[in-house]
Short mmCIF file of C-alpha atoms and ligand atoms in Angstrom, two decimals:
data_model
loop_
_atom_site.label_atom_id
_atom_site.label_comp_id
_atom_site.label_asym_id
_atom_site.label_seq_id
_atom_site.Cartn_x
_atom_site.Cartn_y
_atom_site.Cartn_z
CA UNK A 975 30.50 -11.72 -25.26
CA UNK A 976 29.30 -15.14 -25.57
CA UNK A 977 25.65 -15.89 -24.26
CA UNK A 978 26.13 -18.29 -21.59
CA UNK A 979 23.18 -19.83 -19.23
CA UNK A 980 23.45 -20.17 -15.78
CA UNK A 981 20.35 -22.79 -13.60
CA UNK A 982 19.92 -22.44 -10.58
CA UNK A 983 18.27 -24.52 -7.95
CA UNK A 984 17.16 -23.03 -4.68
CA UNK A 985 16.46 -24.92 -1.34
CA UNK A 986 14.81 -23.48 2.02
CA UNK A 987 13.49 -20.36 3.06
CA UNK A 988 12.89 -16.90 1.59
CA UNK A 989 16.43 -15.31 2.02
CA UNK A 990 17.69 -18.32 0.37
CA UNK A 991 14.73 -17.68 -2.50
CA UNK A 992 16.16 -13.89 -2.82
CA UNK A 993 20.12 -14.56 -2.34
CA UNK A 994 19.61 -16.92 -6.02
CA UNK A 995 17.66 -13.60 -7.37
CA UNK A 996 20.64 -11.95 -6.56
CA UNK A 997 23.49 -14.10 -7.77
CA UNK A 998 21.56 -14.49 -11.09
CA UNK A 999 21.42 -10.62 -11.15
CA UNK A 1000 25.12 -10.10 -10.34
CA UNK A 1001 25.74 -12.69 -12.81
CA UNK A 1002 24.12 -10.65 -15.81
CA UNK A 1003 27.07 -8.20 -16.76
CA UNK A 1004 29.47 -11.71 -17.21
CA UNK A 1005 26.68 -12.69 -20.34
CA UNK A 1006 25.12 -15.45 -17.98
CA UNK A 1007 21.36 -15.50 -18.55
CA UNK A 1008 18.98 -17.65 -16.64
CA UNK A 1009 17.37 -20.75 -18.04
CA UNK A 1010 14.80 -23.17 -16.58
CA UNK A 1011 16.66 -26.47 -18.04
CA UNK A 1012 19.86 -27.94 -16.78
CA UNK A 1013 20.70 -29.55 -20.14
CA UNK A 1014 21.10 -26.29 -21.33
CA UNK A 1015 22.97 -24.73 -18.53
CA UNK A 1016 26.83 -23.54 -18.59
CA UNK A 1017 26.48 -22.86 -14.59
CA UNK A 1018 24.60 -24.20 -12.24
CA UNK A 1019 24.38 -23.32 -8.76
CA UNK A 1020 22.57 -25.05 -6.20
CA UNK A 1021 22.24 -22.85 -3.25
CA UNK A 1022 21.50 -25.44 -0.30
CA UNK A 1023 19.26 -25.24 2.97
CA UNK A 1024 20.75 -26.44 5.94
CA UNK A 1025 18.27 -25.54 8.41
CA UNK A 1026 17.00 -29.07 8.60
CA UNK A 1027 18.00 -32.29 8.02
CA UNK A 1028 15.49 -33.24 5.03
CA UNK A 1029 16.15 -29.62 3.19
CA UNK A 1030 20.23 -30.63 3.67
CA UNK A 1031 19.94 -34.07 1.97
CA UNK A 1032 17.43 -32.95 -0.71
CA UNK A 1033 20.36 -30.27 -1.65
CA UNK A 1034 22.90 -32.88 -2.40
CA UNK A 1035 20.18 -35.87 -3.89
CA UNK A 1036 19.68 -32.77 -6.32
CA UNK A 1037 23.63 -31.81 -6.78
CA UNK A 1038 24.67 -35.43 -7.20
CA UNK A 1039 21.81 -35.66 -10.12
CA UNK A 1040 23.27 -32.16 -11.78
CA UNK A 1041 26.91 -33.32 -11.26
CA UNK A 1042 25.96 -35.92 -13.86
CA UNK A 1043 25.32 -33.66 -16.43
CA UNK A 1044 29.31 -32.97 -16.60
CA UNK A 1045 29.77 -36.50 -18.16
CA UNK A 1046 28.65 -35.18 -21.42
CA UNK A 1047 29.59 -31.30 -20.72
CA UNK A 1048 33.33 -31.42 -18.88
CA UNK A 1049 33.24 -27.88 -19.69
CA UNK A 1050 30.10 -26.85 -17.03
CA UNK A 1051 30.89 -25.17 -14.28
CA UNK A 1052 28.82 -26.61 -10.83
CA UNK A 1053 28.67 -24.15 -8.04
CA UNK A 1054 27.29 -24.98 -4.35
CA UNK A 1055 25.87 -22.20 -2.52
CA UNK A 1056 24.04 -20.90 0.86
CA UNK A 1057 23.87 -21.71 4.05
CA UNK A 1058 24.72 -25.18 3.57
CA UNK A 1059 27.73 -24.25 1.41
CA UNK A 1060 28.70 -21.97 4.50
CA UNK A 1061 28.18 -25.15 7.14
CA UNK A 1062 30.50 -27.68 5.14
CA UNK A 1063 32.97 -25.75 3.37
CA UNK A 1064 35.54 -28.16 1.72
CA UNK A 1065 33.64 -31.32 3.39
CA UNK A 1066 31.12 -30.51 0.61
CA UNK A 1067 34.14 -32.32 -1.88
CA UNK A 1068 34.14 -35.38 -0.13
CA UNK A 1069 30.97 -35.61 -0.76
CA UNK A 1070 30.78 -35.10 -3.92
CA UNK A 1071 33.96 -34.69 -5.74
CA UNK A 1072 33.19 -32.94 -9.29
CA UNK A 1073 32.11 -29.31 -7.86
CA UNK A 1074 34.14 -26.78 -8.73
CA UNK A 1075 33.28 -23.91 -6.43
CA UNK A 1076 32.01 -24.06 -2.85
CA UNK A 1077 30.86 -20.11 -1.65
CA UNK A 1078 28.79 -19.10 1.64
CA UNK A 1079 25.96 -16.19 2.43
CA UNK A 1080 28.53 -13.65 2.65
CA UNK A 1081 30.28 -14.47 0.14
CA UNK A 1082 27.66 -13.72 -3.36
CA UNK A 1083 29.05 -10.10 -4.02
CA UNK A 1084 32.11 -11.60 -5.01
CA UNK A 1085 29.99 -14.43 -7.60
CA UNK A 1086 31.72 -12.92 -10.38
CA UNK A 1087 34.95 -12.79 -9.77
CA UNK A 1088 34.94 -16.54 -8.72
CA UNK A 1089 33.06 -17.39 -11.96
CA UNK A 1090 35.62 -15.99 -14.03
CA UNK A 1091 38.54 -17.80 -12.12
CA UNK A 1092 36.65 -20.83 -12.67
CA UNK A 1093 36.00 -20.12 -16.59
CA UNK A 1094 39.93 -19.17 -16.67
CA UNK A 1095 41.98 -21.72 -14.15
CA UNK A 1096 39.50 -24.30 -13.70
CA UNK A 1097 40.43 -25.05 -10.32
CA UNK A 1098 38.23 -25.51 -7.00
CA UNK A 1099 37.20 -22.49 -5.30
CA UNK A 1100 36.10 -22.11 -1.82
CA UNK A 1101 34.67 -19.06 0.23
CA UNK A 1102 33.30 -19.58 3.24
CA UNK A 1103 34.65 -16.79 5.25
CA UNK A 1104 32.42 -14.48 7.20
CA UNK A 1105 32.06 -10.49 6.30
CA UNK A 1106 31.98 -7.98 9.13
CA UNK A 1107 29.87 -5.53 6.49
CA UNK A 1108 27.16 -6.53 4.88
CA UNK A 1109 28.12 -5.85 1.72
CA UNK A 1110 25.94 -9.29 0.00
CA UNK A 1111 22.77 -7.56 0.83
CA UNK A 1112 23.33 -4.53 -0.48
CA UNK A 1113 23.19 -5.87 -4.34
CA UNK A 1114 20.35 -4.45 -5.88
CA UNK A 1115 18.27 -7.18 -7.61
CA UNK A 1116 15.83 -6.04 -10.22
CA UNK A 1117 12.58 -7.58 -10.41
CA UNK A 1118 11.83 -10.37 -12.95
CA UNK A 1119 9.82 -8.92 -16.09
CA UNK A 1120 6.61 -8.76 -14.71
CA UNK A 1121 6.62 -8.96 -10.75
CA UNK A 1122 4.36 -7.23 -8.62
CA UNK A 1123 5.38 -8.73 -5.41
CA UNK A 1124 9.48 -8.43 -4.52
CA UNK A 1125 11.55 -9.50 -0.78
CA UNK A 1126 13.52 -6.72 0.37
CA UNK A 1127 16.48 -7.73 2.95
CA UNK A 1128 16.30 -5.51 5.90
CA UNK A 1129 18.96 -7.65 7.91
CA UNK A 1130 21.23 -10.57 7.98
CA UNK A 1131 22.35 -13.40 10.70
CA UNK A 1132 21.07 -14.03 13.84
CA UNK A 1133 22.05 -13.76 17.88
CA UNK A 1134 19.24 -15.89 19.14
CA UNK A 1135 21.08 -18.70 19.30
CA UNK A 1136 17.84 -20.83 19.92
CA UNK A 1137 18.64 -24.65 21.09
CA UNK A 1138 18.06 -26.04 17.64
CA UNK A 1139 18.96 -24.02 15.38
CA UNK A 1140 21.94 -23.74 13.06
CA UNK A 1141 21.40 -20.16 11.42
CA UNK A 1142 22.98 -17.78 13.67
CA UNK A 1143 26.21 -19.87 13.16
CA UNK A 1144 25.52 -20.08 9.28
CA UNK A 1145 24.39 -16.62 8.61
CA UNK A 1146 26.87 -15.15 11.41
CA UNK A 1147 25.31 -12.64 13.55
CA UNK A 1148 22.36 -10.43 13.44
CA UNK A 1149 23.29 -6.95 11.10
CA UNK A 1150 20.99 -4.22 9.89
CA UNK A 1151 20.88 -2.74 6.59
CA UNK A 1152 21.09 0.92 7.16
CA UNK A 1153 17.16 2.63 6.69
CA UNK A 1154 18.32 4.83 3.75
CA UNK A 1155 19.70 1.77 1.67
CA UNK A 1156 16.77 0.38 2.69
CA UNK A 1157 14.27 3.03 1.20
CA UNK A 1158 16.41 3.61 -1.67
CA UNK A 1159 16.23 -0.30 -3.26
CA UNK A 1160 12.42 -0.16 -2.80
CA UNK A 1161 12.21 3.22 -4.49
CA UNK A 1162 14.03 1.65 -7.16
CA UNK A 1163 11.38 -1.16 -7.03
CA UNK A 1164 8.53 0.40 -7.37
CA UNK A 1165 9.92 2.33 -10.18
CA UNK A 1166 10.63 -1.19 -11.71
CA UNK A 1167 6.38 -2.12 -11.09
CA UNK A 1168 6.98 -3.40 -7.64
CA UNK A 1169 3.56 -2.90 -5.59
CA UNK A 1170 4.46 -4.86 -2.91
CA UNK A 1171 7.52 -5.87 -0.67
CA UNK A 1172 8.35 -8.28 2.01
CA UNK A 1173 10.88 -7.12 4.47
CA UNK A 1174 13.14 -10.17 5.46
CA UNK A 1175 15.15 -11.08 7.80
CA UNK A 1176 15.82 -14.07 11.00
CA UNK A 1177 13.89 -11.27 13.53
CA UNK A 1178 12.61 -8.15 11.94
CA UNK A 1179 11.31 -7.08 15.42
CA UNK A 1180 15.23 -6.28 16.11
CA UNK A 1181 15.66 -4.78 12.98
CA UNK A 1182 18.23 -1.23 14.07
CA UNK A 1183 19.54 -2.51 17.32
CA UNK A 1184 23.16 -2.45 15.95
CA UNK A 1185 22.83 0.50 13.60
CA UNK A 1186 24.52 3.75 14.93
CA UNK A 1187 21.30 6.13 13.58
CA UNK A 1188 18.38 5.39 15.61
CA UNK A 1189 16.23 4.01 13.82
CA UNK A 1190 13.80 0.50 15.05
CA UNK A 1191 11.57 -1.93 12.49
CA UNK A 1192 8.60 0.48 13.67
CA UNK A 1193 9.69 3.67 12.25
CA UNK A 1194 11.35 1.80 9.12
CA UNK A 1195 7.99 0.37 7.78
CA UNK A 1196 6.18 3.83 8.91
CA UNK A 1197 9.35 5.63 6.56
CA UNK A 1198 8.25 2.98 4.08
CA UNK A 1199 4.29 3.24 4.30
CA UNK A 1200 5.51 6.81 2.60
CA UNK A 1201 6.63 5.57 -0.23
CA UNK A 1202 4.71 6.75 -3.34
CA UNK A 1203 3.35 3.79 -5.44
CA UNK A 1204 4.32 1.54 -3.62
CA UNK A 1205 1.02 -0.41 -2.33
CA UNK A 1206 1.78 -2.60 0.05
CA UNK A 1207 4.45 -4.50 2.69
CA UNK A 1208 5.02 -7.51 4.51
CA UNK A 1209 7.40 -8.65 6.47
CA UNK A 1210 8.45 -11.91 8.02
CA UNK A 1211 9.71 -13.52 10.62
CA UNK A 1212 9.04 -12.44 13.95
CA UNK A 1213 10.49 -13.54 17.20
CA UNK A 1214 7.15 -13.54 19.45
CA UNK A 1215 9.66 -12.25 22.73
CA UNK A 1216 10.55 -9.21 21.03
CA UNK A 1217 7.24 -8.44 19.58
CA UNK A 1218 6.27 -4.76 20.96
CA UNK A 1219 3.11 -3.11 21.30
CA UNK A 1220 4.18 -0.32 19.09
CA UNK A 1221 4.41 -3.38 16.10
CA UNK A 1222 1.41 -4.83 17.13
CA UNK A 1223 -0.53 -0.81 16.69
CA UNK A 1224 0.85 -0.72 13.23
CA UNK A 1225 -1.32 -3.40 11.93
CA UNK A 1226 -4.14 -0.65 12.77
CA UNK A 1227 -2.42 2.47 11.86
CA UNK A 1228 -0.17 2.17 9.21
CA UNK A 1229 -2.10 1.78 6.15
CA UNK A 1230 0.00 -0.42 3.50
CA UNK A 1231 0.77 -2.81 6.23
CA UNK A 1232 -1.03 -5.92 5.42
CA UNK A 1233 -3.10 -8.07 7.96
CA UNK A 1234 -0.56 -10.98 8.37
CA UNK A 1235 1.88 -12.14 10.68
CA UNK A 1236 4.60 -14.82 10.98
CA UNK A 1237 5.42 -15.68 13.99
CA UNK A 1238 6.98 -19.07 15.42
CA UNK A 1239 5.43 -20.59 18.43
CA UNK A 1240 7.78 -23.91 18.40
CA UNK A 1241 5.95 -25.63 21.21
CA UNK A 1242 3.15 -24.90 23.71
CA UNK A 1243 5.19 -26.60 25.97
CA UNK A 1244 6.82 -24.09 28.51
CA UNK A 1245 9.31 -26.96 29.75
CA UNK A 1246 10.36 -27.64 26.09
CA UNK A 1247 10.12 -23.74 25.15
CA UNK A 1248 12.68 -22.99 28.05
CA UNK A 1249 14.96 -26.22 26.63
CA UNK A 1250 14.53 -24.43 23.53
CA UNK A 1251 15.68 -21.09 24.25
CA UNK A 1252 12.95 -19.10 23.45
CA UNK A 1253 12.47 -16.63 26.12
CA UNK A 1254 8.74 -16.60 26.35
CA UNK A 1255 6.03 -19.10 27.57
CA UNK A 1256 2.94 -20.27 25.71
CA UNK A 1257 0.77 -17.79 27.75
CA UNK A 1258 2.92 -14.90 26.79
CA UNK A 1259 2.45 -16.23 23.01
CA UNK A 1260 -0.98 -16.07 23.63
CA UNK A 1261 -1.38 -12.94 25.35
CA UNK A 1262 0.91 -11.53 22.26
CA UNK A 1263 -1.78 -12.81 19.81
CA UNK A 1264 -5.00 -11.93 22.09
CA UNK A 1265 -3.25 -8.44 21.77
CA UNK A 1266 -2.82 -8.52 17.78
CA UNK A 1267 -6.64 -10.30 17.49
CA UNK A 1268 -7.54 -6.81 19.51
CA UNK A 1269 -5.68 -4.14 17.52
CA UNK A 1270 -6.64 -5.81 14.21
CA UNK A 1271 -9.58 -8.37 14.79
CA UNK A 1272 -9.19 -9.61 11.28
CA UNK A 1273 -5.13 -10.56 11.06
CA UNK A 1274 -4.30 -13.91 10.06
CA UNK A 1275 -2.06 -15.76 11.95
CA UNK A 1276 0.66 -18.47 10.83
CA UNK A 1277 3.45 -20.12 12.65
CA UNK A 1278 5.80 -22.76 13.04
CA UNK A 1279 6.08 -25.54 15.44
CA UNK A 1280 8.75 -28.55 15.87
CA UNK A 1281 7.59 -31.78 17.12
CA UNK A 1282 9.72 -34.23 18.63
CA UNK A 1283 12.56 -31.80 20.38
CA UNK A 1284 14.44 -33.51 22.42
CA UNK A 1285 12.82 -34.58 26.11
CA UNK A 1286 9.35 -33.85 24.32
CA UNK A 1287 6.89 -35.66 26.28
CA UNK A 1288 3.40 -36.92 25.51
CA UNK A 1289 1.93 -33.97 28.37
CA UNK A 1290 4.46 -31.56 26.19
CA UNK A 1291 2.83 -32.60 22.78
CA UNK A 1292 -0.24 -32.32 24.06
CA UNK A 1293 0.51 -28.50 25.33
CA UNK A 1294 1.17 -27.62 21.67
CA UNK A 1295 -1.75 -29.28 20.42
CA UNK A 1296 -3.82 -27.44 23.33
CA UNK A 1297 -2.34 -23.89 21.99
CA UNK A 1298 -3.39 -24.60 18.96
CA UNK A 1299 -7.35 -25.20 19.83
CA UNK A 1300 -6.70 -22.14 21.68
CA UNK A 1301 -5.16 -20.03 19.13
CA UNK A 1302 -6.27 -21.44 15.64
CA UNK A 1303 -3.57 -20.52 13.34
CA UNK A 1304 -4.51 -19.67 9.73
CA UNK A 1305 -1.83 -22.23 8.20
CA UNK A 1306 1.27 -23.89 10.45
CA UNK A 1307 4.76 -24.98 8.56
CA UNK A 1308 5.26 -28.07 10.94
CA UNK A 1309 8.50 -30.04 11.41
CA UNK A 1310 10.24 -33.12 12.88
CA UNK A 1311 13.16 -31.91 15.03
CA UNK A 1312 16.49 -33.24 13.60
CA UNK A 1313 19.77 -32.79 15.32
CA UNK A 1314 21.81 -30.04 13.83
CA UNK A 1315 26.12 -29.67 14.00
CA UNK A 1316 27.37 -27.55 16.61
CA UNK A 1317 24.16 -26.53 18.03
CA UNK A 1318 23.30 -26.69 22.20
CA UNK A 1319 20.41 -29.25 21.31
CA UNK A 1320 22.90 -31.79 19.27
CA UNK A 1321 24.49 -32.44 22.99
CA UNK A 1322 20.83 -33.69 24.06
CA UNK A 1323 19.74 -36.89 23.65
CA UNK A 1324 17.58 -36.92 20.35
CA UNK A 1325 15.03 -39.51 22.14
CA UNK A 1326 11.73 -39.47 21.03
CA UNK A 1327 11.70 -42.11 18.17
CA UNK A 1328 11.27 -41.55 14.08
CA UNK A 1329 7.89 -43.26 14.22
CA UNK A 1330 6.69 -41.48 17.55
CA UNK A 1331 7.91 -38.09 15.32
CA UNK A 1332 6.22 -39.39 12.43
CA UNK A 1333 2.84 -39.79 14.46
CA UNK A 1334 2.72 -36.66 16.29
CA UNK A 1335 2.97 -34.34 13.04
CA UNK A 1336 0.85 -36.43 11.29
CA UNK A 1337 -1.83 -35.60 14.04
CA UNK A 1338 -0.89 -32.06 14.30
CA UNK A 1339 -1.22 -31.19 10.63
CA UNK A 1340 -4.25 -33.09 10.41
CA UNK A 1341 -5.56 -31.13 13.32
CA UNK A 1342 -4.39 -27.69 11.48
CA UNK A 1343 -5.91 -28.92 8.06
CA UNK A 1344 -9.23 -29.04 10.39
CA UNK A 1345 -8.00 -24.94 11.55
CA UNK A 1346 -7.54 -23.68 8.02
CA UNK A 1347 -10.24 -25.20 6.40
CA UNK A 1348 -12.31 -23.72 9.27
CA UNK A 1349 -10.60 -20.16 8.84
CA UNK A 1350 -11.13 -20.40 4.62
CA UNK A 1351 -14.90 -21.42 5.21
CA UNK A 1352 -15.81 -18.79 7.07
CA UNK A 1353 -14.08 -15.92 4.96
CA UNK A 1354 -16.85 -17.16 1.90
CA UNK A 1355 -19.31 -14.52 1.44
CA UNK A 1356 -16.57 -11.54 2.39
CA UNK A 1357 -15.05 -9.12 0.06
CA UNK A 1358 -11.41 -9.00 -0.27
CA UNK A 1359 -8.80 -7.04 -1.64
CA UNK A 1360 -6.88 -8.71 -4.18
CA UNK A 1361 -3.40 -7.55 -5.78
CA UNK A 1362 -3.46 -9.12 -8.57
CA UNK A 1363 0.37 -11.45 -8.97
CA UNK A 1364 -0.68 -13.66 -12.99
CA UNK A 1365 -2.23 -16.13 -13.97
CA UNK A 1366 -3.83 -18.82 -12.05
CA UNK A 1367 -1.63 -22.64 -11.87
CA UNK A 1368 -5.18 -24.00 -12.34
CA UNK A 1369 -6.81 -22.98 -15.49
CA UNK A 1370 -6.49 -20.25 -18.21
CA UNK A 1371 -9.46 -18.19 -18.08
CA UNK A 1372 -8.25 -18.11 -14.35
CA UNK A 1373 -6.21 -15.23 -12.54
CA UNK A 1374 -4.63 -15.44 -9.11
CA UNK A 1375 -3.68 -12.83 -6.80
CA UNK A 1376 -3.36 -12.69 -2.62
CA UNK A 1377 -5.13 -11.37 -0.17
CA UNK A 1378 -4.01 -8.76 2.48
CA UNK A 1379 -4.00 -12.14 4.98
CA UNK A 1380 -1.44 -13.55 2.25
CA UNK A 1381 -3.98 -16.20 1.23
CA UNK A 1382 -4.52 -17.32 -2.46
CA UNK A 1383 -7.27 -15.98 -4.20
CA UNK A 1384 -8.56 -17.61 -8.08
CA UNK A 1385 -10.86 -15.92 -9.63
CA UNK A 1386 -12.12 -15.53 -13.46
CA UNK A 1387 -10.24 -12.75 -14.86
CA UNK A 1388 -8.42 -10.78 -17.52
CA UNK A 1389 -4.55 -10.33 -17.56
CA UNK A 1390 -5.43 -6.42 -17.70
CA UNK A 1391 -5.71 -6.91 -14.29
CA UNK A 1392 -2.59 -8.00 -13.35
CA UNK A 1393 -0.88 -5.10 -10.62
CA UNK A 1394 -4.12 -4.07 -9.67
CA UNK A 1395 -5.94 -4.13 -6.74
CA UNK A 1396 -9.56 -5.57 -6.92
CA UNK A 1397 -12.08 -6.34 -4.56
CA UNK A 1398 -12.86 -9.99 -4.70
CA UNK A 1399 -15.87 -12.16 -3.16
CA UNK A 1400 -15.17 -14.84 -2.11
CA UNK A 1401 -17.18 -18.24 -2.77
CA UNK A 1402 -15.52 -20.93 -1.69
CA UNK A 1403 -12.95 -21.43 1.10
CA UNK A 1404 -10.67 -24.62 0.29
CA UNK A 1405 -7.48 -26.36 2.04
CA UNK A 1406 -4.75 -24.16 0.19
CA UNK A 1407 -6.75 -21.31 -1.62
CA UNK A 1408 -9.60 -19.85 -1.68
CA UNK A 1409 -12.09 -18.81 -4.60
CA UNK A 1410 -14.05 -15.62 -5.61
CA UNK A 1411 -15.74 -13.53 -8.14
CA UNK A 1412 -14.72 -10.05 -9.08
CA UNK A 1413 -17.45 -7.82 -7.41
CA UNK A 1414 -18.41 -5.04 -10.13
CA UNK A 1415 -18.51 -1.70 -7.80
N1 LIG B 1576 14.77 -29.31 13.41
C1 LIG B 1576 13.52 -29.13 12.99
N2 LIG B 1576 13.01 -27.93 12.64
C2 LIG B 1576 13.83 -26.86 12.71
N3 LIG B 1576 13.63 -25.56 12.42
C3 LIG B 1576 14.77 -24.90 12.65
N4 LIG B 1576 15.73 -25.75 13.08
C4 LIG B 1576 15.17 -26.98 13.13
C5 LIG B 1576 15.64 -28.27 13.50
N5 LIG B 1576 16.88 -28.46 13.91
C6 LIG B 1576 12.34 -25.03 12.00
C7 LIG B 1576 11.80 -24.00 12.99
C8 LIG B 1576 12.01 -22.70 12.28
C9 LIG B 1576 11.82 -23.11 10.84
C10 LIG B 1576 12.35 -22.15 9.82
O1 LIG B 1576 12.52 -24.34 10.75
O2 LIG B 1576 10.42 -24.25 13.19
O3 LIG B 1576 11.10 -21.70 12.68
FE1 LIG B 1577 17.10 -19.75 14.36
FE2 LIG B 1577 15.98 -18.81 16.60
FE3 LIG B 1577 17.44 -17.18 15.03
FE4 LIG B 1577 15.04 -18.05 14.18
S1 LIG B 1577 15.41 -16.73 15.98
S2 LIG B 1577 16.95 -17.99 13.00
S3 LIG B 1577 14.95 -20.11 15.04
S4 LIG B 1577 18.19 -18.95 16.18
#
C-alpha cells in the first residue's frame, strides 16, 4: 500500500481534541500516516468548533487557506469534520466549494469507508445523520508514542439544552458508554504507558442515567481508581446542578482522583442564570464549592463564565464579578456571548453592544489574572506532586509535568523522568505556570 499522509487541524474543546485522535487512528489500516505540514498532506481534515462564533469562523479562515493547497495538488482530498460539519451539512459547499467530504460526530467510525469512496469516485460526500448507538466512541485510539496523559470518552451529546448553547443539538443527546467498555479501553491504556486519564464528556455528573446496568459517574471512577498502573484520573465538565455530595467525598476518598474540578458558573447573576437555563443560583454554586473547599481544602477550582448574554445588565455583570471575589477561581475560560442557530437565546434580543462585551471581559480577565496570580503565589514554598508529561516549551535543560490541581509545573530535569511521579517545590508562582526544584527525598 502506498504511504499516504493525512493533516489534520482541530478546533474547540477536548472531545473535539480526541475525536481527530481517533479519525487519525481509524485512518491507519488505509496507509494514512499523520504529518505536521499541509504541503505534504494527501488528506486533510479540519474538524470545526461550532460552539461559538469566533471558534466557527476561525474553522473556515483555516479551511479556505488549506483549500488552496488543491491548486497545485487536484489530487488532495479536503475533509470537514465535527460539530460544525454536523451544524451546516451541505451549506458548508456554499461556502466553500472545493471540499470533497462533509461528515458529523457520529459519523467518524465510518472515516474509512468515505475516504476510500473519495480516493475511488471522487465525488462529494456528506454524513451528517445522527446514530442512535454510540458506536464513534467506542474506537479505541492508541496513545501517541510517548503519552502519559490520554482523554477517555465516558459519554456523548447533551439534554441540557441550556439557552445558549448549540451542543445538545450538534452532538444529539446525552448517551453513556457502558462501564465495562469503559474499563476495558483504559486497561488497554495503561498497558500502552498511559498513567493518567481524563474522563470526558458535556456532564460527567450524569454519566449512567440512560444505561440499563446501574451504574452512576461515582462508582465508575471508584471501578477505575482499581485499576492497576494506572496513576491517576480526571475528569471534566461538570454541570454544578447535578453535582452530588457523593462526587464531592471522592475528592477525599478515592485516591487517584486528582484535586481539580471544572465546573461552569456562566454568570453570578441569578436573573441571567434562570434566562440561561441553568437550574441553580449563584448561592447554590457557592454553597457547592464551600462544600468541595471542605471535603478537600486544597482543590483548585476553574470555570467558565459568558459575558454579555442577552438582557445582561450592569447590576448582572457586577453579580459575576462579585462571585468571583467571593469564590476566587484558580483560572476562568471567559467568553463574549454570540448568538447561536436554532438555540432558545437566538430568539432574544442580542443587546448589549460589541464594545460594552469587549469591556466587560476585558475587566473580568484582568480581575482573574489578579485571582491566579494570587492562587500561584501562594503555592511557592509547597511541595507538589508532579507526573512528569516531556520536555518543557521553554528551554532544554527544562522538563514539564502537572500538578494534581492540573497546573504547569517547569522544573530542571532529566528525560529519565518522564512518567514518573516526583515531588516538586515550588519557587515561583507565575500567570500560566508555575516553577520548582526537584526536592531530593
Ligand atoms: N456564546 C458564548 N459562549 C458560549 N459557550 C457556549 N455557548 C456559547 C455562546 N453561544 C461557552 C460556555 C461553555 C463553554 C464551553 O463555551 O461558557 O461552558
Ligand atoms: Fe451546552 Fe449546557 Fe450541555 Fe454544557 S450542559 S454542553 S453548556 S447545553
Amino acid at each position: 500500500m502506498n504511504k499516504k499522509y493525512l493533516y489534520i487541524e482541530t478546533f474547540g474543546c477536548q472531545m473535539n481534541v480526541h475525536d481527530s485522535e481517533q479519525m487519525a487512528v481509524l485512518l491507519e489500516p488505509s496507509g494514512y500516516t499523520l504529518t505536521d505540514d499541509a504541503q505534504k498532506a494527501d488528506l486533510i481534515l479540519i474538524n470545526g468548533c461550532s460552539i461559538r462564533e469566533k471558534a466557527e469562523q476561525k474553522a473556515f479562515s483555516e479551511l479556505g487557506r488549506l483549500i488552496r493547497l488543491k491548486e497545485k495538488k487536484p489530487e488532495l482530498i479536503v475533509g470537514f469534520a465535527g460539530c460544525l460539519a454536523q451544524h451546516l451539512g451541505r451549506k458548508v459547499y456554499s461556502r466553500v466549494r472545493n471540499v470533497d467530504l462533509v461528515f458529523g460526530t457520529h459519523n467518524i467510525h465510518r472515516l474509512p469507508e468515505m475516504i476510500s469512496a473519495c480516493e475511488q469516485e471522487r465525488k462529494k460526500i456528506t454524513q451528517t445523520n445522527f446514530s442512535s448507538k454510540i458506536t464513534s466512541l467506542n474506537i479505541f485510539a492508541p496513545p501517541l508514542h510517548g503519552s502519559i496523559s490520554s482523554f477517555v470518552s465516558i459519554m456523548q451529546g447533551c439534554d441540557n439544552y441550556c439557552a445558549y448553547c448549540v451542543v445538545p443539538y450538534l452532538r444529539g443527546p446525552e448517551m453513556s458508554r457502558t462501564p465495562d467498555d469503559v474499563i476495558v479501553e483504559i486497561q488497554k491504556l495503561v498497558e500502552s504507558g498511559i498513567k493518567e486519564v481524563t474522563l470526558l464528556g458535556q456532564n460527567v455528573n450524569s454519566y449512567g442515567r440512560k444505561l440499563q446496568q446501574e451504574c452512576n459517574f461515582v462508582s465508575l471512577i471508584k471501578k477505575i481508581n482499581d485499576i492497576d498502573g494506572l496513576e491517576r484520573i480526571r475528569f471534566t465538565t461538570s454541570h454544578p446542578r447535578d453535582l452530588s455530595d457523593d462526587l464531592i467525598d471522592c475528592f477525599a476518598s478515592v485516591p487517584k482522583l486528582c484535586e481539580h474540578i471544572h465546573m461552569a458558573v456562566q454568570s453570578g447573576s441569578d436573573h441571567i442564570l434562570k434566562q440561561m437555563n441553568r437550574g441553580y443560583t449563584a448561592e447554590d454554586f457557592l454553597e457547592k464549592v464551600e462544600k468541595l473547599r471542605h471535603v478537600c481544602p486544597h482543590i483548585s477550582i476553574t470555570s467558565d463564565i459568558i459575558v454579555g448574554f442577552p438582557g445582561e445588565t450592569q447590576e448582572d455583570y457586577q453579580a459575576t464579578i462579585d462571585l468571583m471575589e467571593k469564590i476566587r477561581f484558580d483560572l476562568l475560560f471567559s467568553f463574549k456571548y454570540s448568538a447561536r442557530a436554532g438555540t432558545a437565546a437566538q430568539k432574544l434580543p442580542d443587546d448589549v453592544p460589541t464594545d460594552e462585551k469587549n469591556r466587560r471581559l476585558k475587566d473580568l480577565q484582568a480581575l482573574q489574572n489578579i485571582h491566579t496570580q494570587e492562587k500561584h503565589t501562594a503555592l511557592e514554598g509547597s511541595v507538589q506532586e508532579v507526573l512528569v508529561e516531556g520536555r518543557s516549551r521553554n528551554s532544554e535543560q527544562d522538563m514539564m509535568g502537572r500538578a494534581r490541581s492540573w497546573k504547569i509545573v517547569n522544573f530542571k530535569g532529566t528525560p529519565e523522568t518522564i512518567g514518573q511521579r516526583i515531588n516538586v517545590e515550588i519557587t515561583r508562582g507565575y500567570l500560566h505556570s508555575l516553577r520548582g526544584k526537584i526536592k531530593e527525598n
